[in-house]
Every structure is written in structure tokens, then in C-alpha cells.
């Protein structure tokens, strides 16, 4: 059975990329920008689940696994990782008394029916419902748009609306241009609001964190209303959330200069920001 401590097995089970990149290196390549990642950083620190979606048209090397691994560095300190074993998963970790769901992220390499090392059907449905038990999830899927992600979760996997609302961040990415090497872009980044609008109880509200503009290869960012809503979801006063957001933007802009710092250096950069915030609270 899968042993996540073995680097070879993590690669064979598609949990690691052939060429890992830090989020600073991903920003340096133009795939996304500091403002987008700063919001993701903040929401992951406050327990958001995460779906990274790539195109349904088979495109090897689109970067879903690389992106997912890079973003895991933003998980809260003390987070435990539970690696899923695809269609063989029995979820026994949920029954261990020493496992704290609120401090545990369940990682699935992919939710699809392509391979038995991925999750689909009843097993995937149980996995995607883990947030209802207090766990957090991080996975990848094949879907071209945010609406396709929701459609797959609702129609194909038959999740209830409340289950989908608990799934937090959704990044849709893909390849652009016709030149080599291919350019990767995060087309949209959304946050699925955990609550229903009072006047439309059957609607899933998609808060846009950023949208890629193909005309000038730039990113349009969340407006003030979305920022305030994210602050409420994170349980922070708006002013505190905005200050934390600005600190992360400044950090990410600095460390993504040139080719960007590597994953090892990212740990130090993240800890520097967190240490600064601990000092501000003391």
C-alpha cells in the first residue's frame, strides 16, 4: 500500500511533480501574481479547502500537482497531512482518537475516474464530504471553468449543495499561447462562500479572487466587497485582514523577483511573516 514517506512512491502515486516549483517561482514565471496568492495564503491559514482544476482536454504538464504542492506550504503551523490511497482508501484515519480534524488536511492526488490511484464515485464522494466532519481537503480535478468544477461535484459525484459550499478555494488553470515552452496561467481563482444568500437558498456563491486578462496578460483582482467578505469568512476584522493581505503581497513580490526563491527558502519567508505577526499581537 502507498507509503507517503517514500519519495519514489509519492511520485508514482502522482503526489509529486517531476520538477517541483515554489509559489515564488510560479509567480516569477507569470502563471499568477502576488495579490492572488496572498489571498490564497490567508484563506489557507484559516482552514480553507482547496481544489486545483486543469483542462478536460488532456494536456500533460499543465501544472496542477506542482501548484497544489507549492500552495501546501501555506497551511497553518502544526497541520497534519493525510495522504489518500485512491480507490483503495478506507478512511481509517478519521477513526483515530489522536487525529484532530480541525488540524488535518486530507490530500487526494486527483478526483477522476482515469486511474485507480485517483478517487471517483462513492470513495470520492466520501472524501469530498470530509469537511462536514471538520477536516480540510486539497485535491486536483479536470475541469475547464469554476462552473464545470461545481457541475462535476454536484451532478457527477452527487454532492449536496452544503458539501460543495464547504470546499473553499478553486483555481482553474491551463496552458496559453502556441510557443514552447508552454505558458501556464491561473485563469480564475474563486472562493466558494460557505453560506447561501438569504433570497437564493439553492445558489452557490462564487467569490472571485482574480481573473486572468488575456489581452494584456494581467490579473484582475478582488474588489473591496469580496475582500471584506473573505475577512468575515476567515473570522478577522476587515482592517486586520487587509493589513495581513498587504504584508503577504509585499513578501511575495520581493521573493518572486528574478526566478524566485525555491521551496526550501519559502519556509523561511513564510516564517518571517508569521513571526512579524506574532510580534504585532504580543
mmCIF file of N, CA and C in Angstrom, residues 50-54 64 139-141 170-172:
data_model
loop_
_atom_site.group_PDB
_atom_site.id
_atom_site.type_symbol
_atom_site.label_atom_id
_atom_site.label_comp_id
_atom_site.label_asym_id
_atom_site.label_seq_id
_atom_site.Cartn_x
_atom_site.Cartn_y
_atom_site.Cartn_z
ATOM 1 N N UNK A 50 -9.128 23.219 -0.729
ATOM 2 C CA UNK A 50 -8.551 23.685 -1.992
ATOM 3 C C UNK A 50 -8.766 22.671 -3.103
ATOM 4 N N UNK A 51 -9.227 23.157 -4.258
ATOM 5 C CA UNK A 51 -9.292 22.366 -5.488
ATOM 6 C C UNK A 51 -8.504 23.085 -6.568
ATOM 7 N N UNK A 52 -7.561 22.385 -7.204
ATOM 8 C CA UNK A 52 -6.824 22.930 -8.345
ATOM 9 C C UNK A 52 -7.331 22.207 -9.589
ATOM 10 N N UNK A 53 -7.925 22.955 -10.519
ATOM 11 C CA UNK A 53 -8.550 22.368 -11.700
ATOM 12 C C UNK A 53 -7.747 22.690 -12.952
ATOM 13 N N UNK A 54 -7.564 21.658 -13.800
ATOM 14 C CA UNK A 54 -6.903 21.825 -15.081
ATOM 15 C C UNK A 54 -7.843 21.427 -16.201
ATOM 16 N N UNK A 64 -1.016 21.122 -12.368
ATOM 17 C CA UNK A 64 -1.919 21.004 -11.216
ATOM 18 C C UNK A 64 -1.185 20.509 -9.978
ATOM 19 N N UNK A 139 -7.093 18.890 -3.309
ATOM 20 C CA UNK A 139 -7.079 17.928 -4.400
ATOM 21 C C UNK A 139 -7.007 18.641 -5.734
ATOM 22 N N UNK A 140 -6.947 17.847 -6.821
ATOM 23 C CA UNK A 140 -6.996 18.395 -8.173
ATOM 24 C C UNK A 140 -8.082 17.673 -8.958
ATOM 25 N N UNK A 141 -8.575 18.336 -10.009
ATOM 26 C CA UNK A 141 -9.609 17.765 -10.864
ATOM 27 C C UNK A 141 -9.367 18.227 -12.298
ATOM 28 N N UNK A 170 -11.012 27.429 -5.251
ATOM 29 C CA UNK A 170 -10.971 26.704 -6.527
ATOM 30 C C UNK A 170 -10.140 27.512 -7.519
ATOM 31 N N UNK A 171 -9.059 26.910 -7.995
ATOM 32 C CA UNK A 171 -8.195 27.538 -9.005
ATOM 33 C C UNK A 171 -8.391 26.796 -10.320
ATOM 34 N N UNK A 172 -8.707 27.526 -11.389
ATOM 35 C CA UNK A 172 -8.768 26.948 -12.728
ATOM 36 C C UNK A 172 -7.582 27.441 -13.542
#
